Amino acid sequence: MPGTLYRHFPTREDLILAAYRHDIERLTAEADAVLERQPSAKAAFVEWFETLAGYIRLKHGLGDALHSAAAQDVISASWAPATAAVKKLADACVAEGTIAPGHDPADIIMLMSFLWRVANDDEGAAQGRRLIAAVFSGLQVPPAGV
């Protein structure tokens, strides 16, 4: 069994990068399912970003393994599918009326990037929910006449 593992993943970094790639591929493919599962597009959007943040917080703990050139290539390759998933979620929120149209998905990812910096505990989860509410407040459709 270890021989098979080492044939596929000769280094620790190879294994970590494969796991990262798998997690991001699974998450980006999950946008449709989360939209179907949640009662609103906004709830789907929040769930999706909380899951993404969990993956990224876990990967931050891997330190140097994600700072190599190979890791940066894997991370860069995940950007297009991630922005496509965010666009799908944002478009659903626009259709629902919970955010205004015209937001760039890459900008939304940058706005939500605070999620991978909050503590991985109850206090961090509460802080994340407050910050998500603040982001959604800024993304909302402005009231008529404003």
PDB file of N, CA and C in Angstrom, residues 58-126:
ATOM      1  N   LEU A  58      -7.333  25.305   6.347  1.00  0.00           N
ATOM      2  CA  LEU A  58      -6.613  24.049   6.511  1.00  0.00           C
ATOM      3  C   LEU A  58      -5.306  24.085   5.725  1.00  0.00           C
ATOM      4  N   LYS A  59      -5.359  24.596   4.525  1.00  0.00           N
ATOM      5  CA  LYS A  59      -4.160  24.636   3.688  1.00  0.00           C
ATOM      6  C   LYS A  59      -3.134  25.623   4.227  1.00  0.00           C
ATOM      7  N   HIS A  60      -3.571  26.721   4.862  1.00  0.00           N
ATOM      8  CA  HIS A  60      -2.625  27.658   5.475  1.00  0.00           C
ATOM      9  C   HIS A  60      -1.781  26.947   6.514  1.00  0.00           C
ATOM     10  N   GLY A  61      -2.348  25.979   7.188  1.00  0.00           N
ATOM     11  CA  GLY A  61      -1.614  25.228   8.193  1.00  0.00           C
ATOM     12  C   GLY A  61      -0.507  24.380   7.594  1.00  0.00           C
ATOM     13  N   LEU A  62      -0.522  24.221   6.298  1.00  0.00           N
ATOM     14  CA  LEU A  62       0.500  23.408   5.647  1.00  0.00           C
ATOM     15  C   LEU A  62       1.752  24.215   5.319  1.00  0.00           C
ATOM     16  N   GLY A  63       1.670  25.519   5.551  1.00  0.00           N
ATOM     17  CA  GLY A  63       2.841  26.379   5.467  1.00  0.00           C
ATOM     18  C   GLY A  63       3.595  26.329   4.159  1.00  0.00           C
ATOM     19  N   ASP A  64       4.879  26.006   4.261  1.00  0.00           N
ATOM     20  CA  ASP A  64       5.786  26.072   3.119  1.00  0.00           C
ATOM     21  C   ASP A  64       5.367  25.177   1.966  1.00  0.00           C
ATOM     22  N   ALA A  65       4.626  24.131   2.236  1.00  0.00           N
ATOM     23  CA  ALA A  65       4.242  23.202   1.170  1.00  0.00           C
ATOM     24  C   ALA A  65       3.418  23.896   0.093  1.00  0.00           C
ATOM     25  N   LEU A  66       2.746  24.989   0.434  1.00  0.00           N
ATOM     26  CA  LEU A  66       1.936  25.689  -0.567  1.00  0.00           C
ATOM     27  C   LEU A  66       2.597  26.972  -1.063  1.00  0.00           C
ATOM     28  N   HIS A  67       3.886  27.095  -0.869  1.00  0.00           N
ATOM     29  CA  HIS A  67       4.581  28.287  -1.340  1.00  0.00           C
ATOM     30  C   HIS A  67       5.583  27.993  -2.447  1.00  0.00           C
ATOM     31  N   SER A  68       5.633  26.774  -2.914  1.00  0.00           N
ATOM     32  CA  SER A  68       6.556  26.417  -3.991  1.00  0.00           C
ATOM     33  C   SER A  68       5.984  26.868  -5.333  1.00  0.00           C
ATOM     34  N   ALA A  69       6.805  26.826  -6.350  1.00  0.00           N
ATOM     35  CA  ALA A  69       6.354  27.169  -7.704  1.00  0.00           C
ATOM     36  C   ALA A  69       5.258  26.215  -8.166  1.00  0.00           C
ATOM     37  N   ALA A  70       5.399  24.924  -7.860  1.00  0.00           N
ATOM     38  CA  ALA A  70       4.371  23.940  -8.249  1.00  0.00           C
ATOM     39  C   ALA A  70       3.048  24.259  -7.576  1.00  0.00           C
ATOM     40  N   ALA A  71       3.110  24.639  -6.316  1.00  0.00           N
ATOM     41  CA  ALA A  71       1.884  24.976  -5.587  1.00  0.00           C
ATOM     42  C   ALA A  71       1.231  26.209  -6.190  1.00  0.00           C
ATOM     43  N   GLN A  72       2.024  27.201  -6.536  1.00  0.00           N
ATOM     44  CA  GLN A  72       1.463  28.413  -7.130  1.00  0.00           C
ATOM     45  C   GLN A  72       0.804  28.114  -8.471  1.00  0.00           C
ATOM     46  N   ASP A  73       1.355  27.172  -9.229  1.00  0.00           N
ATOM     47  CA  ASP A  73       0.727  26.761 -10.488  1.00  0.00           C
ATOM     48  C   ASP A  73      -0.632  26.119 -10.235  1.00  0.00           C
ATOM     49  N   VAL A  74      -0.726  25.266  -9.224  1.00  0.00           N
ATOM     50  CA  VAL A  74      -1.991  24.607  -8.880  1.00  0.00           C
ATOM     51  C   VAL A  74      -3.003  25.642  -8.397  1.00  0.00           C
ATOM     52  N   ILE A  75      -2.562  26.545  -7.553  1.00  0.00           N
ATOM     53  CA  ILE A  75      -3.455  27.592  -7.034  1.00  0.00           C
ATOM     54  C   ILE A  75      -3.934  28.487  -8.169  1.00  0.00           C
ATOM     55  N   SER A  76      -3.032  28.872  -9.077  1.00  0.00           N
ATOM     56  CA  SER A  76      -3.421  29.708 -10.222  1.00  0.00           C
ATOM     57  C   SER A  76      -4.419  28.990 -11.122  1.00  0.00           C
ATOM     58  N   ALA A  77      -4.220  27.696 -11.321  1.00  0.00           N
ATOM     59  CA  ALA A  77      -5.134  26.920 -12.167  1.00  0.00           C
ATOM     60  C   ALA A  77      -6.519  26.818 -11.551  1.00  0.00           C
ATOM     61  N   SER A  78      -6.629  26.966 -10.236  1.00  0.00           N
ATOM     62  CA  SER A  78      -7.936  26.873  -9.571  1.00  0.00           C
ATOM     63  C   SER A  78      -8.711  28.186  -9.652  1.00  0.00           C
ATOM     64  N   TRP A  79      -8.057  29.268 -10.045  1.00  0.00           N
ATOM     65  CA  TRP A  79      -8.697  30.582 -10.045  1.00  0.00           C
ATOM     66  C   TRP A  79      -9.874  30.648 -11.024  1.00  0.00           C
ATOM     67  N   ALA A  80      -9.714  30.192 -12.249  1.00  0.00           N
ATOM     68  CA  ALA A  80     -10.796  30.277 -13.241  1.00  0.00           C
ATOM     69  C   ALA A  80     -12.026  29.483 -12.806  1.00  0.00           C
ATOM     70  N   PRO A  81     -11.891  28.222 -12.365  1.00  0.00           N
ATOM     71  CA  PRO A  81     -13.086  27.504 -11.911  1.00  0.00           C
ATOM     72  C   PRO A  81     -13.722  28.149 -10.666  1.00  0.00           C
ATOM     73  N   ALA A  82     -12.892  28.708  -9.790  1.00  0.00           N
ATOM     74  CA  ALA A  82     -13.441  29.358  -8.591  1.00  0.00           C
ATOM     75  C   ALA A  82     -14.227  30.609  -8.969  1.00  0.00           C
ATOM     76  N   THR A  83     -13.687  31.427  -9.869  1.00  0.00           N
ATOM     77  CA  THR A  83     -14.424  32.631 -10.264  1.00  0.00           C
ATOM     78  C   THR A  83     -15.693  32.267 -11.035  1.00  0.00           C
ATOM     79  N   ALA A  84     -15.659  31.185 -11.800  1.00  0.00           N
ATOM     80  CA  ALA A  84     -16.870  30.736 -12.503  1.00  0.00           C
ATOM     81  C   ALA A  84     -17.942  30.312 -11.497  1.00  0.00           C
ATOM     82  N   ALA A  85     -17.543  29.617 -10.441  1.00  0.00           N
ATOM     83  CA  ALA A  85     -18.508  29.213  -9.407  1.00  0.00           C
ATOM     84  C   ALA A  85     -19.075  30.436  -8.697  1.00  0.00           C
ATOM     85  N   VAL A  86     -18.220  31.407  -8.380  1.00  0.00           N
ATOM     86  CA  VAL A  86     -18.688  32.631  -7.719  1.00  0.00           C
ATOM     87  C   VAL A  86     -19.626  33.391  -8.638  1.00  0.00           C
ATOM     88  N   LYS A  87     -19.324  33.427  -9.929  1.00  0.00           N
ATOM     89  CA  LYS A  87     -20.225  34.101 -10.876  1.00  0.00           C
ATOM     90  C   LYS A  87     -21.607  33.440 -10.869  1.00  0.00           C
ATOM     91  N   LYS A  88     -21.615  32.117 -10.863  1.00  0.00           N
ATOM     92  CA  LYS A  88     -22.890  31.388 -10.830  1.00  0.00           C
ATOM     93  C   LYS A  88     -23.678  31.739  -9.564  1.00  0.00           C
ATOM     94  N   LEU A  89     -22.999  31.757  -8.432  1.00  0.00           N
ATOM     95  CA  LEU A  89     -23.650  32.083  -7.163  1.00  0.00           C
ATOM     96  C   LEU A  89     -24.091  33.542  -7.133  1.00  0.00           C
ATOM     97  N   ALA A  90     -23.237  34.442  -7.612  1.00  0.00           N
ATOM     98  CA  ALA A  90     -23.585  35.872  -7.637  1.00  0.00           C
ATOM     99  C   ALA A  90     -24.760  36.124  -8.578  1.00  0.00           C
ATOM    100  N   ASP A  91     -24.762  35.476  -9.746  1.00  0.00           N
ATOM    101  CA  ASP A  91     -25.879  35.641 -10.683  1.00  0.00           C
ATOM    102  C   ASP A  91     -27.192  35.180 -10.051  1.00  0.00           C
ATOM    103  N   ALA A  92     -27.142  34.100  -9.283  1.00  0.00           N
ATOM    104  CA  ALA A  92     -28.347  33.628  -8.591  1.00  0.00           C
ATOM    105  C   ALA A  92     -28.797  34.645  -7.544  1.00  0.00           C
ATOM    106  N   CYS A  93     -27.840  35.252  -6.860  1.00  0.00           N
ATOM    107  CA  CYS A  93     -28.185  36.281  -5.875  1.00  0.00           C
ATOM    108  C   CYS A  93     -28.757  37.525  -6.552  1.00  0.00           C
ATOM    109  N   VAL A  94     -28.224  37.881  -7.714  1.00  0.00           N
ATOM    110  CA  VAL A  94     -28.770  39.012  -8.480  1.00  0.00           C
ATOM    111  C   VAL A  94     -30.209  38.703  -8.876  1.00  0.00           C
ATOM    112  N   ALA A  95     -30.449  37.499  -9.395  1.00  0.00           N
ATOM    113  CA  ALA A  95     -31.806  37.108  -9.802  1.00  0.00           C
ATOM    114  C   ALA A  95     -32.760  37.115  -8.609  1.00  0.00           C
ATOM    115  N   GLU A  96     -32.247  36.769  -7.447  1.00  0.00           N
ATOM    116  CA  GLU A  96     -33.042  36.740  -6.212  1.00  0.00           C
ATOM    117  C   GLU A  96     -33.251  38.149  -5.652  1.00  0.00           C
ATOM    118  N   GLY A  97     -32.392  39.092  -6.063  1.00  0.00           N
ATOM    119  CA  GLY A  97     -32.488  40.461  -5.568  1.00  0.00           C
ATOM    120  C   GLY A  97     -31.698  40.718  -4.292  1.00  0.00           C
ATOM    121  N   THR A  98     -30.816  39.794  -3.920  1.00  0.00           N
ATOM    122  CA  THR A  98     -30.056  39.983  -2.686  1.00  0.00           C
ATOM    123  C   THR A  98     -28.731  40.708  -2.902  1.00  0.00           C
ATOM    124  N   ILE A  99     -28.254  40.782  -4.148  1.00  0.00           N
ATOM    125  CA  ILE A  99     -27.113  41.651  -4.447  1.00  0.00           C
ATOM    126  C   ILE A  99     -27.393  42.363  -5.768  1.00  0.00           C
ATOM    127  N   ALA A 100     -26.725  43.483  -5.928  1.00  0.00           N
ATOM    128  CA  ALA A 100     -26.883  44.273  -7.147  1.00  0.00           C
ATOM    129  C   ALA A 100     -26.113  43.615  -8.291  1.00  0.00           C
ATOM    130  N   PRO A 101     -26.556  43.844  -9.517  1.00  0.00           N
ATOM    131  CA  PRO A 101     -25.800  43.311 -10.658  1.00  0.00           C
ATOM    132  C   PRO A 101     -24.504  44.093 -10.849  1.00  0.00           C
ATOM    133  N   GLY A 102     -23.604  43.487 -11.618  1.00  0.00           N
ATOM    134  CA  GLY A 102     -22.404  44.193 -12.033  1.00  0.00           C
ATOM    135  C   GLY A 102     -21.164  43.956 -11.194  1.00  0.00           C
ATOM    136  N   HIS A 103     -21.244  43.111 -10.171  1.00  0.00           N
ATOM    137  CA  HIS A 103     -20.056  42.840  -9.359  1.00  0.00           C
ATOM    138  C   HIS A 103     -19.168  41.811 -10.053  1.00  0.00           C
ATOM    139  N   ASP A 104     -17.883  42.083 -10.076  1.00  0.00           N
ATOM    140  CA  ASP A 104     -16.914  41.170 -10.674  1.00  0.00           C
ATOM    141  C   ASP A 104     -16.668  40.009  -9.710  1.00  0.00           C
ATOM    142  N   PRO A 105     -16.779  38.751 -10.185  1.00  0.00           N
ATOM    143  CA  PRO A 105     -16.565  37.606  -9.294  1.00  0.00           C
ATOM    144  C   PRO A 105     -15.189  37.614  -8.611  1.00  0.00           C
ATOM    145  N   ALA A 106     -14.153  38.060  -9.320  1.00  0.00           N
ATOM    146  CA  ALA A 106     -12.822  38.128  -8.712  1.00  0.00           C
ATOM    147  C   ALA A 106     -12.803  39.139  -7.566  1.00  0.00           C
ATOM    148  N   ASP A 107     -13.525  40.237  -7.723  1.00  0.00           N
ATOM    149  CA  ASP A 107     -13.616  41.224  -6.649  1.00  0.00           C
ATOM    150  C   ASP A 107     -14.346  40.632  -5.440  1.00  0.00           C
ATOM    151  N   ILE A 108     -15.375  39.851  -5.705  1.00  0.00           N
ATOM    152  CA  ILE A 108     -16.120  39.228  -4.603  1.00  0.00           C
ATOM    153  C   ILE A 108     -15.225  38.251  -3.855  1.00  0.00           C
ATOM    154  N   ILE A 109     -14.420  37.485  -4.569  1.00  0.00           N
ATOM    155  CA  ILE A 109     -13.489  36.572  -3.891  1.00  0.00           C
ATOM    156  C   ILE A 109     -12.540  37.365  -3.006  1.00  0.00           C
ATOM    157  N   MET A 110     -12.032  38.469  -3.510  1.00  0.00           N
ATOM    158  CA  MET A 110     -11.124  39.285  -2.705  1.00  0.00           C
ATOM    159  C   MET A 110     -11.843  39.854  -1.486  1.00  0.00           C
ATOM    160  N   LEU A 111     -13.076  40.298  -1.650  1.00  0.00           N
ATOM    161  CA  LEU A 111     -13.845  40.797  -0.497  1.00  0.00           C
ATOM    162  C   LEU A 111     -14.041  39.715   0.557  1.00  0.00           C
ATOM    163  N   MET A 112     -14.307  38.500   0.096  1.00  0.00           N
ATOM    164  CA  MET A 112     -14.600  37.407   1.018  1.00  0.00           C
ATOM    165  C   MET A 112     -13.339  36.758   1.578  1.00  0.00           C
ATOM    166  N   SER A 113     -12.179  37.186   1.132  1.00  0.00           N
ATOM    167  CA  SER A 113     -10.942  36.525   1.555  1.00  0.00           C
ATOM    168  C   SER A 113     -10.669  36.659   3.050  1.00  0.00           C
ATOM    169  N   PHE A 114     -11.359  37.548   3.733  1.00  0.00           N
ATOM    170  CA  PHE A 114     -11.209  37.635   5.190  1.00  0.00           C
ATOM    171  C   PHE A 114     -11.557  36.308   5.845  1.00  0.00           C
ATOM    172  N   LEU A 115     -12.410  35.520   5.202  1.00  0.00           N
ATOM    173  CA  LEU A 115     -12.880  34.272   5.811  1.00  0.00           C
ATOM    174  C   LEU A 115     -11.750  33.300   6.098  1.00  0.00           C
ATOM    175  N   TRP A 116     -10.692  33.327   5.295  1.00  0.00           N
ATOM    176  CA  TRP A 116      -9.628  32.379   5.581  1.00  0.00           C
ATOM    177  C   TRP A 116      -8.626  32.915   6.577  1.00  0.00           C
ATOM    178  N   ARG A 117      -8.939  34.065   7.184  1.00  0.00           N
ATOM    179  CA  ARG A 117      -8.079  34.632   8.227  1.00  0.00           C
ATOM    180  C   ARG A 117      -8.741  34.611   9.607  1.00  0.00           C
ATOM    181  N   VAL A 118     -10.043  34.360   9.672  1.00  0.00           N
ATOM    182  CA  VAL A 118     -10.686  34.315  10.991  1.00  0.00           C
ATOM    183  C   VAL A 118     -10.257  33.041  11.707  1.00  0.00           C
ATOM    184  N   ALA A 119     -10.303  33.093  13.030  1.00  0.00           N
ATOM    185  CA  ALA A 119      -9.902  31.935  13.834  1.00  0.00           C
ATOM    186  C   ALA A 119     -10.811  30.752  13.535  1.00  0.00           C
ATOM    187  N   ASN A 120     -10.247  29.564  13.610  1.00  0.00           N
ATOM    188  CA  ASN A 120     -11.001  28.338  13.336  1.00  0.00           C
ATOM    189  C   ASN A 120     -11.623  27.821  14.637  1.00  0.00           C
ATOM    190  N   ASP A 121     -12.499  28.659  15.228  1.00  0.00           N
ATOM    191  CA  ASP A 121     -13.194  28.305  16.455  1.00  0.00           C
ATOM    192  C   ASP A 121     -14.542  29.022  16.465  1.00  0.00           C
ATOM    193  N   ASP A 122     -15.296  28.900  17.551  1.00  0.00           N
ATOM    194  CA  ASP A 122     -16.630  29.519  17.614  1.00  0.00           C
ATOM    195  C   ASP A 122     -16.567  31.037  17.470  1.00  0.00           C
ATOM    196  N   GLU A 123     -15.572  31.647  18.100  1.00  0.00           N
ATOM    197  CA  GLU A 123     -15.433  33.099  17.996  1.00  0.00           C
ATOM    198  C   GLU A 123     -15.132  33.522  16.557  1.00  0.00           C
ATOM    199  N   GLY A 124     -14.268  32.770  15.891  1.00  0.00           N
ATOM    200  CA  GLY A 124     -13.964  33.059  14.493  1.00  0.00           C
ATOM    201  C   GLY A 124     -15.177  32.860  13.600  1.00  0.00           C
ATOM    202  N   ALA A 125     -15.962  31.816  13.872  1.00  0.00           N
ATOM    203  CA  ALA A 125     -17.183  31.572  13.088  1.00  0.00           C
ATOM    204  C   ALA A 125     -18.159  32.737  13.248  1.00  0.00           C
ATOM    205  N   ALA A 126     -18.306  33.225  14.471  1.00  0.00           N
ATOM    206  CA  ALA A 126     -19.203  34.365  14.717  1.00  0.00           C
ATOM    207  C   ALA A 126     -18.683  35.616  14.017  1.00  0.00           C
TER     208      ALA A 126
END
